[in-house]
């Protein structure tokens, strides 16, 4: 059912338990939020790119990342307008803007925008690596087993399974109405909305009928009668996968620890700090790098069956 | 109104205000310019806890297979309708469905439909840090719709109109707190002014959708709700 959207691929990351990729991606997202220093953010971003390359999903990853290019440009454009805290002024506009005064473009504001864009790219890249290596259906299935928000996870899983059927229904209904001569994409906003009446109401009624059928099927299988659910598939989780999960948690703790001892931050204002590392910081960076990149060799070993 | 709903509303409002700490308490310990504090992580945690509070309410509620089926389908329809309209700014049919769901099936179901809309549609449109905020924003609109009596067409249109600005306001909070420096009242207002055009389009779009589809959609939803409603005498 999901094949057209999530084509099945085979790589060492696809063979991992979905929870491993989820926890690793989350650890990258949290670490990206913890650090301001561009060096740490670049390390995290590189790790996500390498995972996308080794997982053979780089093309999909690229198509996903293009979504945030516009947002990055917006961040880099807006920051110089809002911030008057930089000391290296590159240009002063000859007019005043209400609320923000006379805009000044400073080197620091551009760098701040670039730094925030790098953070956004890292977070997006972590999400993209997760989405292209794990089928959301499998991920939701794994989460249901943990019984953390079981009803919510089940509803999400059920809704996700409805999606392709609904998109197909919506396409069919649109084609049917267009073949009857109804113009869906002409006229003003209200005319366009009104033209969709013969698409939306049959889609709604169909879907609600489908909901009734699913509910009856669930009830006939005694849904909710037994607090402990059983599952059709029981994917095994090996020692190396537990190690990846453990190291992902350790990555978050290491990031918090590094920030606590005073490293990993960076001040863009009032003027850009030089990026230097003290002798005490280097061991922290090495340990953090090992933790973030450890998923690559571990997934390789796991895929060879050396559990 | 149930006591837990009041607590949820309070938590949501307090959570949203915690974003505004830099505006009201610029030199406090939460000041994002202090290098010892990760503001981005703090606000994301607040938002995550807000969403978790609503999810816990859903877990606690006495929902059966029928309600689960309806919520799943409505969330999927709402998400599926968002995908083809994503390229047209302001034309988001999802919000009208979320408002109707919240009104007919109750606040918790409304929240879940809103949350599912953001979560599912972003799998196709792009998952990112904004997803958590969209989950909260749409969920909150669905939740609030459960408390409003939308028995007149103008009330529906008004709710949709304000819903558009509420959604935009919450998303602006995210953009402002995550990417703008310095965090003060001027930059907060400037970000809102900057997105005013898009938020207005969303608000007007909601109003149009609710004016055209609202009453009939509510009629269909009520028919299905009553079909499976059991009253013990």
Short mmCIF file of C-alpha atoms in Angstrom, two decimals:
data_model
loop_
_atom_site.label_atom_id
_atom_site.label_comp_id
_atom_site.label_asym_id
_atom_site.label_seq_id
_atom_site.Cartn_x
_atom_site.Cartn_y
_atom_site.Cartn_z
CA UNK A 1 0.00 0.00 0.00
CA UNK A 2 2.86 2.38 0.86
CA UNK A 3 5.05 1.29 -2.02
CA UNK A 4 4.48 4.28 -4.32
CA UNK A 5 5.40 6.71 -1.51
CA UNK A 6 8.06 4.75 0.32
CA UNK A 7 9.73 2.50 -2.21
CA UNK A 8 11.33 -0.45 -0.43
CA UNK A 9 15.12 -0.11 -0.37
CA UNK A 10 17.73 -2.35 1.04
CA UNK A 11 20.59 -0.91 3.02
CA UNK A 12 22.11 -1.47 6.40
CA UNK A 13 19.92 1.32 7.81
CA UNK A 14 16.71 -0.13 6.37
CA UNK A 15 17.54 -3.42 8.09
CA UNK A 16 17.88 -1.75 11.51
CA UNK A 17 15.01 -1.75 13.97
CA UNK A 18 12.99 1.46 13.26
CA UNK A 19 13.52 2.65 16.84
CA UNK A 20 17.30 2.85 16.29
CA UNK A 21 16.96 5.36 13.44
CA UNK A 22 14.26 7.28 15.31
CA UNK A 23 16.29 7.66 18.49
CA UNK A 24 19.47 8.53 16.57
CA UNK A 25 17.63 11.21 14.54
CA UNK A 26 16.06 12.61 17.70
CA UNK A 27 19.46 12.75 19.40
CA UNK A 28 20.80 14.76 16.43
CA UNK A 29 17.79 17.14 16.61
CA UNK A 30 18.22 17.70 20.37
CA UNK A 31 22.01 18.18 20.01
CA UNK A 32 21.39 20.69 17.18
CA UNK A 33 19.11 22.65 19.51
CA UNK A 34 21.64 22.49 22.35
CA UNK A 35 24.65 23.78 20.39
CA UNK A 36 25.13 27.23 18.85
CA UNK A 37 28.71 26.67 17.73
CA UNK A 38 28.80 26.20 13.92
CA UNK A 39 31.54 23.55 14.24
CA UNK A 40 29.33 21.25 16.33
CA UNK A 41 26.39 21.92 14.00
CA UNK A 42 28.56 21.07 10.96
CA UNK A 43 29.59 17.81 12.66
CA UNK A 44 25.95 16.86 13.19
CA UNK A 45 24.98 17.86 9.65
CA UNK A 46 27.87 15.80 8.18
CA UNK A 47 26.75 12.74 10.15
CA UNK A 48 23.21 12.99 8.72
CA UNK A 49 24.53 13.44 5.16
CA UNK A 50 26.77 10.38 5.52
CA UNK A 51 23.84 8.32 6.80
CA UNK A 52 21.78 9.42 3.76
CA UNK A 53 24.63 8.43 1.42
CA UNK A 54 25.29 5.05 3.06
CA UNK A 55 21.54 4.34 3.17
CA UNK A 56 21.42 4.93 -0.64
CA UNK A 57 18.71 7.58 -0.24
CA UNK A 58 20.79 10.63 -1.16
CA UNK A 59 18.59 11.57 -4.12
CA UNK A 60 15.44 11.48 -1.98
CA UNK A 61 17.29 13.34 0.77
CA UNK A 62 18.22 16.09 -1.72
CA UNK A 63 14.65 16.47 -2.95
CA UNK A 64 13.50 16.72 0.68
CA UNK A 65 16.12 19.31 1.60
CA UNK A 66 15.12 21.68 -1.16
CA UNK A 67 11.98 22.46 0.89
CA UNK A 68 13.99 24.40 3.43
CA UNK A 69 16.15 26.40 1.00
CA UNK A 70 13.47 29.11 0.82
CA UNK A 71 13.14 29.17 4.58
CA UNK A 72 16.92 29.49 4.98
CA UNK A 73 16.90 32.41 2.53
CA UNK A 74 14.06 34.05 4.45
CA UNK A 75 15.95 33.67 7.75
CA UNK A 76 19.11 35.16 6.23
CA UNK A 77 17.19 38.04 4.67
CA UNK A 78 15.04 38.93 7.68
CA UNK A 79 17.72 38.86 10.37
CA UNK A 80 19.75 41.81 9.01
CA UNK A 81 16.52 43.85 8.96
CA UNK A 82 15.60 43.10 12.57
CA UNK A 83 18.97 43.12 14.30
CA UNK A 84 20.85 46.33 15.04
CA UNK A 85 23.36 44.71 17.36
CA UNK A 86 26.22 44.01 14.96
CA UNK A 87 29.29 46.21 15.00
CA UNK A 88 30.45 45.61 11.40
CA UNK A 89 27.86 47.59 9.43
CA UNK A 90 27.88 46.80 5.71
CA UNK A 91 24.98 48.97 4.56
CA UNK A 92 22.48 51.39 6.08
CA UNK A 93 19.14 51.82 4.35
CA UNK A 94 18.14 55.41 3.60
CA UNK A 95 14.61 54.99 5.02
CA UNK A 96 12.87 54.09 8.29
CA UNK A 97 10.67 51.02 8.73
CA UNK A 98 7.92 51.12 11.40
CA UNK A 99 8.71 48.97 14.49
CA UNK A 100 12.33 48.25 13.52
CA UNK A 101 13.67 51.71 12.72
CA UNK A 102 16.31 52.26 10.04
CA UNK A 103 17.50 48.85 8.82
CA UNK A 104 21.24 48.20 8.92
CA UNK A 105 22.83 45.21 7.32
CA UNK A 106 25.64 43.96 9.52
CA UNK A 107 28.07 41.11 9.04
CA UNK A 108 27.02 39.65 12.41
CA UNK A 109 23.33 39.54 11.44
CA UNK A 110 24.13 37.74 8.18
CA UNK A 111 26.34 35.27 10.09
CA UNK A 112 23.57 34.74 12.67
CA UNK A 113 21.11 34.01 9.85
CA UNK A 114 23.61 31.56 8.32
CA UNK A 115 24.14 29.88 11.71
CA UNK A 116 20.40 29.47 12.27
CA UNK A 117 20.03 28.15 8.71
CA UNK A 118 22.73 25.56 9.44
CA UNK A 119 20.79 24.49 12.52
CA UNK A 120 17.59 24.21 10.47
CA UNK A 121 19.39 22.24 7.74
CA UNK A 122 20.78 19.83 10.37
CA UNK A 123 17.35 19.24 11.90
CA UNK A 124 15.74 18.81 8.46
CA UNK A 125 18.51 16.47 7.38
CA UNK A 126 17.98 14.32 10.49
CA UNK A 127 14.24 14.11 9.71
CA UNK A 128 14.96 13.31 6.05
CA UNK A 129 17.38 10.51 7.00
CA UNK A 130 14.71 9.06 9.28
CA UNK A 131 11.85 9.31 6.76
CA UNK A 132 13.82 7.76 3.91
CA UNK A 133 15.21 4.84 5.90
CA UNK A 134 12.15 3.89 7.96
CA UNK A 135 8.66 3.17 6.74
CA UNK A 136 6.41 5.30 9.03
CA UNK A 137 4.08 2.32 9.31
CA UNK A 138 6.85 0.16 10.82
CA UNK A 139 7.92 3.00 13.09
CA UNK A 140 4.39 3.50 14.44
CA UNK A 141 4.09 -0.26 14.89
CA UNK A 142 7.28 -0.26 16.98
CA UNK A 143 6.05 2.65 19.06
CA UNK A 144 2.71 0.91 19.73
CA UNK A 145 4.63 -1.95 21.36
CA UNK A 146 6.07 0.41 23.98
CA UNK A 147 2.54 1.36 25.13
CA UNK A 148 3.61 5.00 25.38
CA UNK A 149 0.48 6.87 24.21
CA UNK A 150 -0.94 3.57 22.81
CA UNK A 151 -4.28 5.00 21.59
CA UNK A 152 -2.67 8.03 19.97
CA UNK A 153 -0.08 5.88 18.22
CA UNK A 154 -2.74 3.46 17.06
CA UNK A 155 -4.94 6.27 15.67
CA UNK A 156 -1.93 7.73 13.82
CA UNK A 157 -1.02 4.33 12.42
CA UNK A 158 -4.61 3.74 11.28
CA UNK A 159 -4.87 7.20 9.70
CA UNK A 160 -1.55 6.70 7.93
CA UNK A 161 -2.86 3.51 6.36
CA UNK A 162 -5.95 5.38 5.11
CA UNK A 163 -3.93 8.10 3.40
CA UNK A 164 -2.98 6.40 0.09
CA UNK A 165 -6.55 5.10 -0.36
CA UNK A 166 -7.96 8.57 0.28
CA UNK A 167 -5.54 10.24 -2.13
CA UNK A 168 -6.57 7.65 -4.74
CA UNK A 169 -10.28 8.31 -4.01
CA UNK A 170 -9.71 12.06 -4.25
CA UNK A 171 -7.92 11.70 -7.63
CA UNK A 172 -10.68 9.43 -8.97
CA UNK A 173 -13.45 11.77 -7.85
CA UNK A 174 -11.64 14.77 -9.38
CA UNK A 175 -11.20 12.94 -12.70
CA UNK A 176 -14.85 11.85 -12.69
CA UNK A 177 -16.09 15.40 -12.09
CA UNK A 178 -13.71 16.87 -14.68
CA UNK A 179 -14.87 14.30 -17.24
CA UNK A 180 -18.43 15.54 -16.55
CA UNK A 181 -17.29 19.03 -17.57
CA UNK A 182 -16.92 20.62 -14.12
CA UNK A 183 -14.09 23.17 -14.17
CA UNK A 184 -12.30 22.88 -10.84
CA UNK A 185 -9.47 25.35 -11.45
CA UNK A 186 -11.13 28.35 -13.05
CA UNK A 187 -12.91 31.41 -11.66
CA UNK A 188 -12.33 33.32 -8.43
CA UNK A 189 -11.65 31.84 -5.00
CA UNK A 190 -15.32 31.25 -4.07
CA UNK A 191 -16.12 29.72 -7.50
CA UNK A 192 -13.14 27.35 -7.18
CA UNK A 193 -14.18 26.33 -3.68
CA UNK A 194 -17.81 25.81 -4.79
CA UNK A 195 -16.66 23.72 -7.76
CA UNK A 196 -15.13 21.26 -5.30
CA UNK A 197 -18.46 20.45 -3.61
CA UNK A 198 -18.99 17.34 -5.82
CA UNK A 199 -15.50 16.13 -4.83
CA UNK A 200 -15.38 16.85 -1.11
CA UNK A 201 -18.78 15.54 0.04
CA UNK A 202 -18.58 12.14 -1.72
CA UNK A 203 -15.02 11.84 -0.38
CA UNK A 204 -16.23 12.57 3.15
CA UNK A 205 -19.18 10.15 2.97
CA UNK A 206 -17.00 7.41 1.46
CA UNK A 207 -14.37 7.90 4.13
CA UNK A 208 -16.86 7.83 6.98
CA UNK A 209 -18.34 4.61 5.59
CA UNK A 210 -14.82 3.24 5.52
CA UNK A 211 -14.37 4.30 9.15
CA UNK A 212 -17.53 2.38 10.08
CA UNK A 213 -16.24 -0.74 8.30
CA UNK A 214 -12.88 -0.50 10.05
CA UNK A 215 -14.54 0.07 13.45
CA UNK A 216 -16.76 -2.98 12.95
CA UNK A 217 -13.74 -5.05 11.90
CA UNK A 218 -11.92 -3.87 15.03
CA UNK A 219 -14.85 -4.74 17.26
CA UNK A 220 -15.28 -8.16 15.66
CA UNK A 221 -11.64 -8.81 16.58
CA UNK A 222 -12.34 -7.74 20.18
CA UNK A 223 -10.35 -4.53 20.00
CA UNK A 224 -9.68 -3.09 23.47
CA UNK A 225 -10.95 -6.17 25.36
CA UNK A 226 -7.48 -7.35 26.26
CA UNK A 227 -5.09 -4.78 27.63
CA UNK A 228 -2.11 -6.62 26.11
CA UNK A 229 -2.12 -6.44 22.31
CA UNK A 230 -0.66 -9.09 20.08
CA UNK A 231 1.21 -8.30 16.85
CA UNK A 232 1.41 -9.99 13.48
CA UNK A 233 5.09 -9.14 13.06
CA UNK A 234 7.62 -9.35 15.87
CA UNK A 235 10.88 -7.88 14.60
CA UNK A 236 13.82 -9.00 16.70
CA UNK A 237 16.10 -6.42 18.25
CA UNK A 238 19.73 -7.49 18.60
CA UNK A 239 22.59 -6.51 20.86
CA UNK A 240 24.08 -4.07 18.34
CA UNK A 241 20.74 -2.34 17.95
CA UNK A 242 20.55 -1.94 21.72
CA UNK A 243 24.06 -0.46 21.52
CA UNK A 244 22.88 2.10 18.92
CA UNK A 245 19.94 3.03 21.15
CA UNK A 246 22.25 3.38 24.15
CA UNK A 247 24.77 5.51 22.22
CA UNK A 248 21.98 7.78 20.96
CA UNK A 249 20.91 8.49 24.53
CA UNK A 250 24.58 9.01 25.42
CA UNK A 251 24.89 11.55 22.55
CA UNK A 252 22.17 13.71 24.12
CA UNK A 253 23.77 13.43 27.56
CA UNK A 254 27.18 14.28 26.10
CA UNK A 255 25.73 17.35 24.34
CA UNK A 256 24.14 18.52 27.61
CA UNK A 257 27.41 17.86 29.46
CA UNK A 258 29.51 19.78 26.88
CA UNK A 259 27.15 22.74 27.09
CA UNK A 260 27.14 22.53 30.90
CA UNK A 261 30.92 22.78 31.15
CA UNK A 262 30.79 25.88 28.98
CA UNK A 263 31.66 24.64 25.47
CA UNK A 264 29.54 24.46 22.33
CA UNK A 265 28.17 28.00 22.53
CA UNK A 266 28.96 30.81 20.15
CA UNK A 267 28.27 34.55 20.33
CA UNK A 268 27.42 36.27 17.06
CA UNK A 269 26.87 39.66 18.71
CA UNK A 270 28.15 42.31 19.22
CA UNK A 271 30.94 41.09 16.91
CA UNK A 272 31.75 37.61 15.62
CA UNK A 273 33.90 35.51 17.95
CA UNK A 274 36.89 33.73 16.45
CA UNK A 275 36.25 29.97 16.29
CA UNK A 276 39.02 28.53 18.41
CA UNK A 277 39.28 25.47 20.61
CA UNK A 278 41.02 25.24 23.94
CA UNK A 279 43.10 22.20 24.80
CA UNK A 280 40.42 21.10 27.32
CA UNK A 281 37.66 21.20 24.69
CA UNK A 282 39.34 18.85 22.18
CA UNK A 283 38.65 15.57 24.12
CA UNK A 284 34.98 16.58 24.39
CA UNK A 285 34.77 17.14 20.62
CA UNK A 286 36.46 13.80 19.89
CA UNK A 287 34.10 11.87 22.21
CA UNK A 288 31.05 13.66 20.79
CA UNK A 289 32.17 12.97 17.19
CA UNK A 290 32.64 9.27 17.98
CA UNK A 291 29.18 9.09 19.55
CA UNK A 292 27.37 10.85 16.67
CA UNK A 293 29.15 8.90 13.91
CA UNK A 294 29.06 5.53 15.71
CA UNK A 295 25.81 4.54 13.96
CA UNK A 296 27.66 4.16 10.63
CA UNK A 297 30.09 1.32 11.57
CA UNK A 298 27.53 -0.26 13.94
CA UNK A 299 24.85 -0.43 11.22
CA UNK A 300 27.47 -1.93 8.88
CA UNK A 301 28.32 -4.67 11.39
CA UNK A 302 24.62 -5.24 12.12
CA UNK A 303 23.79 -5.67 8.40
CA UNK A 304 26.41 -8.44 8.14
CA UNK A 305 24.52 -10.40 10.75
CA UNK A 306 27.12 -10.02 13.48
CA UNK A 307 24.65 -9.45 16.25
CA UNK B 1 -16.65 22.05 31.20
CA UNK B 2 -14.51 19.23 32.59
CA UNK B 3 -11.85 20.23 35.13
CA UNK B 4 -9.09 18.65 33.05
CA UNK B 5 -10.11 20.78 30.07
CA UNK B 6 -9.68 23.94 32.13
CA UNK B 7 -6.23 22.71 33.19
CA UNK B 8 -5.36 21.94 29.57
CA UNK B 9 -6.42 25.42 28.47
CA UNK B 10 -4.38 26.98 31.28
CA UNK B 11 -1.32 24.88 30.41
CA UNK B 12 -1.65 25.91 26.75
CA UNK B 13 -1.96 29.60 27.53
CA UNK B 14 0.91 29.48 30.06
CA UNK B 15 3.01 27.54 27.56
CA UNK B 16 2.40 30.15 24.89
CA UNK B 17 3.26 32.93 27.34
CA UNK B 18 6.53 31.23 28.22
CA UNK B 19 7.58 32.08 24.67
CA UNK B 20 7.01 35.71 25.47
CA UNK B 21 9.36 35.75 28.49
CA UNK B 22 12.05 37.57 26.46
CA UNK B 23 9.48 40.29 25.80
CA UNK B 24 8.38 40.73 29.40
CA UNK B 25 11.52 39.66 31.30
CA UNK B 26 14.41 40.53 29.00
CA UNK B 27 17.12 40.20 31.68
CA UNK B 28 15.81 37.08 33.43
CA UNK B 29 17.53 33.69 33.59
CA UNK B 30 15.50 32.69 30.50
CA UNK B 31 17.04 35.46 28.42
CA UNK B 32 18.06 33.71 25.18
CA UNK B 33 21.08 35.98 24.79
CA UNK B 34 22.60 34.34 27.89
CA UNK B 35 24.98 31.73 26.51
CA UNK B 36 24.31 29.33 29.39
CA UNK B 37 20.75 28.66 28.27
CA UNK B 38 19.49 26.93 25.13
CA UNK B 39 16.33 28.86 24.32
CA UNK B 40 15.50 26.74 21.26
CA UNK B 41 15.55 23.56 23.32
CA UNK B 42 13.48 25.17 26.08
CA UNK B 43 10.66 26.33 23.81
CA UNK B 44 10.60 23.01 21.94
CA UNK B 45 10.30 21.19 25.28
CA UNK B 46 7.43 23.48 26.34
CA UNK B 47 5.63 22.79 23.06
CA UNK B 48 6.26 19.04 23.33
CA UNK B 49 4.85 18.97 26.86
CA UNK B 50 1.80 20.92 25.67
CA UNK B 51 1.11 18.36 22.95
CA UNK B 52 1.80 15.49 25.42
CA UNK B 53 -0.79 16.94 27.84
CA UNK B 54 -3.48 16.82 25.14
CA UNK B 55 -2.44 13.31 24.09
CA UNK B 56 -2.69 12.13 27.72
CA UNK B 57 -6.23 13.52 27.85
CA UNK B 58 -7.04 11.46 24.74
CA UNK B 59 -5.45 8.37 26.33
CA UNK B 60 -7.56 8.86 29.47
CA UNK B 61 -10.80 9.44 27.59
CA UNK B 62 -13.19 6.58 27.10
CA UNK B 63 -12.89 6.23 23.31
CA UNK B 64 -14.01 3.04 21.60
CA UNK B 65 -13.31 1.56 18.21
CA UNK B 66 -15.95 3.78 16.52
CA UNK B 67 -14.39 7.00 17.77
CA UNK B 68 -10.90 5.77 16.91
CA UNK B 69 -12.08 4.91 13.38
CA UNK B 70 -13.73 8.32 12.90
CA UNK B 71 -10.76 10.29 14.26
CA UNK B 72 -8.31 8.33 12.08
CA UNK B 73 -10.40 8.81 8.94
CA UNK B 74 -11.08 12.49 9.56
CA UNK B 75 -7.39 13.12 10.26
CA UNK B 76 -6.47 11.29 7.06
CA UNK B 77 -9.10 13.16 4.96
CA UNK B 78 -7.98 16.49 6.38
CA UNK B 79 -4.32 15.68 5.64
CA UNK B 80 -5.14 14.33 2.17
CA UNK B 81 -7.05 17.54 1.34
CA UNK B 82 -4.12 19.68 2.47
CA UNK B 83 -1.62 18.11 0.05
CA UNK B 84 -3.14 19.30 -3.29
CA UNK B 85 -3.92 22.76 -1.86
CA UNK B 86 -0.43 23.28 -0.40
CA UNK B 87 0.76 25.31 -3.41
CA UNK B 88 -2.08 27.86 -3.07
CA UNK B 89 -1.43 30.21 -0.12
CA UNK B 90 -4.45 30.50 2.16
CA UNK B 91 -6.43 27.66 0.56
CA UNK B 92 -6.19 25.15 3.41
CA UNK B 93 -9.35 23.03 3.60
CA UNK B 94 -7.88 21.20 6.60
CA UNK B 95 -8.80 23.91 9.11
CA UNK B 96 -12.50 23.82 8.20
CA UNK B 97 -12.62 20.03 8.70
CA UNK B 98 -10.79 20.32 12.03
CA UNK B 99 -13.27 22.96 13.26
CA UNK B 100 -16.27 20.85 12.18
CA UNK B 101 -14.76 17.71 13.79
CA UNK B 102 -14.10 19.53 17.06
CA UNK B 103 -17.63 20.93 17.12
CA UNK B 104 -19.41 17.62 16.42
CA UNK B 105 -17.14 15.01 18.04
CA UNK B 106 -15.85 17.07 21.00
CA UNK B 107 -12.67 18.92 21.99
CA UNK B 108 -10.39 15.89 22.42
CA UNK B 109 -11.41 14.43 19.05
CA UNK B 110 -10.93 17.90 17.54
CA UNK B 111 -7.41 18.07 18.93
CA UNK B 112 -6.56 14.63 17.59
CA UNK B 113 -7.90 15.42 14.09
CA UNK B 114 -5.83 18.63 14.06
CA UNK B 115 -2.72 16.85 15.30
CA UNK B 116 -3.10 14.06 12.74
CA UNK B 117 -3.56 16.59 9.93
CA UNK B 118 -0.19 18.18 10.61
CA UNK B 119 1.63 14.92 11.27
CA UNK B 120 0.35 13.02 8.23
CA UNK B 121 0.42 15.81 5.67
CA UNK B 122 4.00 16.73 6.65
CA UNK B 123 5.14 13.23 5.78
CA UNK B 124 4.30 14.24 2.19
CA UNK B 125 4.95 18.00 2.35
CA UNK B 126 8.05 18.09 4.53
CA UNK B 127 8.68 17.14 8.13
CA UNK B 128 10.67 19.65 10.15
CA UNK B 129 10.86 21.48 13.45
CA UNK B 130 7.62 23.29 12.50
CA UNK B 131 5.64 20.02 12.65
CA UNK B 132 5.42 20.09 16.45
CA UNK B 133 4.03 23.63 16.32
CA UNK B 134 1.57 22.80 13.56
CA UNK B 135 0.40 19.77 15.58
CA UNK B 136 -0.23 22.07 18.52
CA UNK B 137 -1.75 24.92 16.46
CA UNK B 138 -4.24 22.81 14.50
CA UNK B 139 -4.91 20.61 17.53
CA UNK B 140 -5.64 23.67 19.65
CA UNK B 141 -8.06 25.04 17.02
CA UNK B 142 -9.88 21.67 17.04
CA UNK B 143 -9.90 21.63 20.84
CA UNK B 144 -11.33 25.16 21.13
CA UNK B 145 -13.99 24.39 18.47
CA UNK B 146 -15.35 21.75 20.83
CA UNK B 147 -16.45 24.48 23.25
CA UNK B 148 -18.05 26.87 20.77
CA UNK B 149 -21.69 26.59 19.75
CA UNK B 150 -21.44 26.74 15.96
CA UNK B 151 -25.15 26.48 15.19
CA UNK B 152 -25.15 29.47 12.82
CA UNK B 153 -23.26 29.92 9.59
CA UNK B 154 -21.79 33.29 10.66
CA UNK B 155 -20.44 31.73 13.86
CA UNK B 156 -18.69 29.08 11.76
CA UNK B 157 -17.18 31.72 9.49
CA UNK B 158 -16.03 33.81 12.46
CA UNK B 159 -14.42 30.79 14.15
CA UNK B 160 -12.62 29.89 10.92
CA UNK B 161 -11.49 33.48 10.50
CA UNK B 162 -10.00 33.67 14.01
CA UNK B 163 -8.64 30.13 13.63
CA UNK B 164 -6.57 31.31 10.66
CA UNK B 165 -4.96 34.08 12.70
CA UNK B 166 -4.47 31.78 15.72
CA UNK B 167 -2.66 29.25 13.54
CA UNK B 168 -0.52 32.01 12.00
CA UNK B 169 0.22 33.51 15.42
CA UNK B 170 1.45 30.18 16.85
CA UNK B 171 3.60 29.52 13.78
CA UNK B 172 5.01 33.06 14.02
CA UNK B 173 5.95 32.36 17.63
CA UNK B 174 8.00 29.43 16.38
CA UNK B 175 9.73 31.42 13.64
CA UNK B 176 10.40 34.36 15.94
CA UNK B 177 11.75 32.31 18.86
CA UNK B 178 13.86 30.00 16.69
CA UNK B 179 15.46 32.30 14.13
CA UNK B 180 15.20 35.97 15.06
CA UNK B 181 17.61 38.01 17.17
CA UNK B 182 17.02 39.96 19.36
CA UNK B 183 13.83 38.56 20.89
CA UNK B 184 11.88 41.67 21.87
CA UNK B 185 8.43 43.15 21.33
CA UNK B 186 9.46 45.04 18.18
CA UNK B 187 10.83 41.99 16.38
CA UNK B 188 7.82 39.93 17.55
CA UNK B 189 5.40 42.48 16.07
CA UNK B 190 7.52 42.84 12.93
CA UNK B 191 7.40 39.07 12.31
CA UNK B 192 3.61 39.14 12.73
CA UNK B 193 3.26 42.10 10.39
CA UNK B 194 5.47 40.30 7.89
CA UNK B 195 3.16 37.27 7.80
CA UNK B 196 -0.08 39.27 8.07
CA UNK B 197 -0.87 38.83 4.36
CA UNK B 198 -0.51 35.03 4.48
CA UNK B 199 -2.41 34.74 7.77
CA UNK B 200 -5.21 36.89 6.35
CA UNK B 201 -5.42 34.66 3.28
CA UNK B 202 -5.63 31.61 5.53
CA UNK B 203 -8.32 33.29 7.67
CA UNK B 204 -10.40 34.35 4.63
CA UNK B 205 -9.89 30.90 3.05
CA UNK B 206 -11.20 29.25 6.23
CA UNK B 207 -14.18 31.58 6.22
CA UNK B 208 -14.98 30.75 2.59
CA UNK B 209 -14.60 26.99 3.14
CA UNK B 210 -16.79 27.09 6.23
CA UNK B 211 -19.40 29.26 4.50
CA UNK B 212 -19.63 26.89 1.53
CA UNK B 213 -19.03 23.47 3.15
CA UNK B 214 -19.54 24.02 6.89
CA UNK B 215 -23.28 23.42 7.50
CA UNK B 216 -23.50 20.37 5.24
CA UNK B 217 -20.30 18.84 6.67
CA UNK B 218 -21.64 19.28 10.20
CA UNK B 219 -24.92 17.65 9.11
CA UNK B 220 -23.02 14.63 7.72
CA UNK B 221 -20.86 14.35 10.85
CA UNK B 222 -23.89 14.59 13.14
CA UNK B 223 -25.67 11.90 11.15
CA UNK B 224 -22.73 9.49 11.64
CA UNK B 225 -22.35 10.46 15.29
CA UNK B 226 -26.04 9.83 15.99
CA UNK B 227 -25.98 6.58 14.04
CA UNK B 228 -23.63 5.04 16.59
CA UNK B 229 -24.74 6.90 19.66
CA UNK B 230 -26.18 4.59 22.32
CA UNK B 231 -28.33 6.06 25.06
CA UNK B 232 -29.05 3.95 28.10
CA UNK B 233 -32.42 4.60 29.73
#
